[in-house]
Short mmCIF file of C-alpha atoms in Angstrom, two decimals:
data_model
loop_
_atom_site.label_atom_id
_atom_site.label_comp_id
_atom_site.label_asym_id
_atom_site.label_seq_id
_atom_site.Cartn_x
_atom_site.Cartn_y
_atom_site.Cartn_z
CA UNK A 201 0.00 0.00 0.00
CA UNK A 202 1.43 2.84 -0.82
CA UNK A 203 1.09 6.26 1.32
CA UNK A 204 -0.82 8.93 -0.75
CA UNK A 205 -1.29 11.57 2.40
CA UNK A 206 1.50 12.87 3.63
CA UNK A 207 -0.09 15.58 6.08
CA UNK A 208 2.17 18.26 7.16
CA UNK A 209 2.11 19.42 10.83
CA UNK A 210 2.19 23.32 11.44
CA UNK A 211 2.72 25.16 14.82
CA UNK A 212 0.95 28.45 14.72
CA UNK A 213 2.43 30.82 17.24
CA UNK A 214 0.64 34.10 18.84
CA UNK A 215 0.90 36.39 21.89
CA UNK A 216 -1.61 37.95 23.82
CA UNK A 217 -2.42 41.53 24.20
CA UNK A 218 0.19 43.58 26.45
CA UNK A 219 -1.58 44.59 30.20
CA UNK A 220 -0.44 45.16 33.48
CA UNK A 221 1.72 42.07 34.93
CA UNK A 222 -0.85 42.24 37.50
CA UNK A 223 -3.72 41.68 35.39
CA UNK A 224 -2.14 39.02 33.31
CA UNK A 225 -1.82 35.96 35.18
CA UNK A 226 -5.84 35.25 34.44
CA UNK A 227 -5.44 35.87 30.98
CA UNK A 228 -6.37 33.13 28.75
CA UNK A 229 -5.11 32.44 25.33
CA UNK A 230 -7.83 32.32 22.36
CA UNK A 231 -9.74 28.78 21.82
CA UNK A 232 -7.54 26.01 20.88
CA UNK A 233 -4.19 27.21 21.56
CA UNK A 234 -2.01 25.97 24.30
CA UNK A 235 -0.63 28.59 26.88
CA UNK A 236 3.19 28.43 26.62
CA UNK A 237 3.95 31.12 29.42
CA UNK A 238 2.82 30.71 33.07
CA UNK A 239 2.81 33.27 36.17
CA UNK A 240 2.09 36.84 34.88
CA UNK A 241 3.75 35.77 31.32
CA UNK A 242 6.71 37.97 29.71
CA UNK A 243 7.89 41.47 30.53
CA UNK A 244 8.56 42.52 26.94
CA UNK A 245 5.66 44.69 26.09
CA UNK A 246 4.47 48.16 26.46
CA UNK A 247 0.56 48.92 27.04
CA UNK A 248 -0.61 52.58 26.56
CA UNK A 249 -3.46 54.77 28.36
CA UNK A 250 -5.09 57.96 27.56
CA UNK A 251 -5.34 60.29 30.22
CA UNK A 252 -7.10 63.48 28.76
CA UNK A 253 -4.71 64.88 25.62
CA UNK A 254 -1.79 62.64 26.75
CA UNK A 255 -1.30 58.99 26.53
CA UNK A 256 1.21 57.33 29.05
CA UNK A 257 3.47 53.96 27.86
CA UNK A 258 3.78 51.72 30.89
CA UNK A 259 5.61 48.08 30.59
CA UNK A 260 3.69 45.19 30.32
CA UNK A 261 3.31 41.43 30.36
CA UNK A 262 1.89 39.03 28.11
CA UNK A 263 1.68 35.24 27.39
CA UNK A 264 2.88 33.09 24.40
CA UNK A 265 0.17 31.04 23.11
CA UNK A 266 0.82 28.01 20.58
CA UNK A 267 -1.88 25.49 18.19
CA UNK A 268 -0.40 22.76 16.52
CA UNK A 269 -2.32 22.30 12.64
CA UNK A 270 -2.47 20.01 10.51
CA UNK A 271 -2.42 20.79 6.65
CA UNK A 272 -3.37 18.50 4.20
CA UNK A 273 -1.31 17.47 1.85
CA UNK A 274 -0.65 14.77 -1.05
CA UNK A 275 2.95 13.15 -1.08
CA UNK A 276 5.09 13.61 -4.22
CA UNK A 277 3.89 11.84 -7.30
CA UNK A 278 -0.25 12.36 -5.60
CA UNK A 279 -2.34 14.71 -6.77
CA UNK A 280 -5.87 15.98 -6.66
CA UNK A 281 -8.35 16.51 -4.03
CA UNK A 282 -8.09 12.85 -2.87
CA UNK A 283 -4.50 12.32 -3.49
CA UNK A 284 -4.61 9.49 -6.32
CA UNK A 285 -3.01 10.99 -9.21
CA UNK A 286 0.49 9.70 -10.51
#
């Protein structure tokens, strides 16, 4: 039997937004990705507020988030939607 699928595996990467350290040891990563980070996450972000006509930069924490994906795809010589061409 020969293999017609050969299904590649992709890790898709993402951080969350930049908050207060504080405030970021709840914070959640979106559905289906893995939290990478634990505690209040990494120091290596700046969040901003508006106060009136100025905005203050403060620095900030946030967590690396990670989702493992699989992509279909046909091994050499296989073609086609269901990978029997050759």
């Amino acid at each position: 039997q020969v293999k017609k699928q050969c299904d590649q595996k992709l890790l898709i990467r993402m951080k969350t937004k930049c908050v207060p350290c504080t405030l970021n040891l709840g914070t959640q990563c979106p559905a289906g990705y893995t939290k990478i980070t634990d505690g209040a996450g990494i120091p290596d972000c700046r969040y901003y507020l508006e106060i009136k006509t100025h905005t203050l930069s403060f620095p900030g924490c946030r967590h690396r988030c990670e989702k493992e994906f699989e992509q279909p795809e046909c091994c050499q010589g296989h073609w086609g939607p269901d990978c029997m061409g050759k």
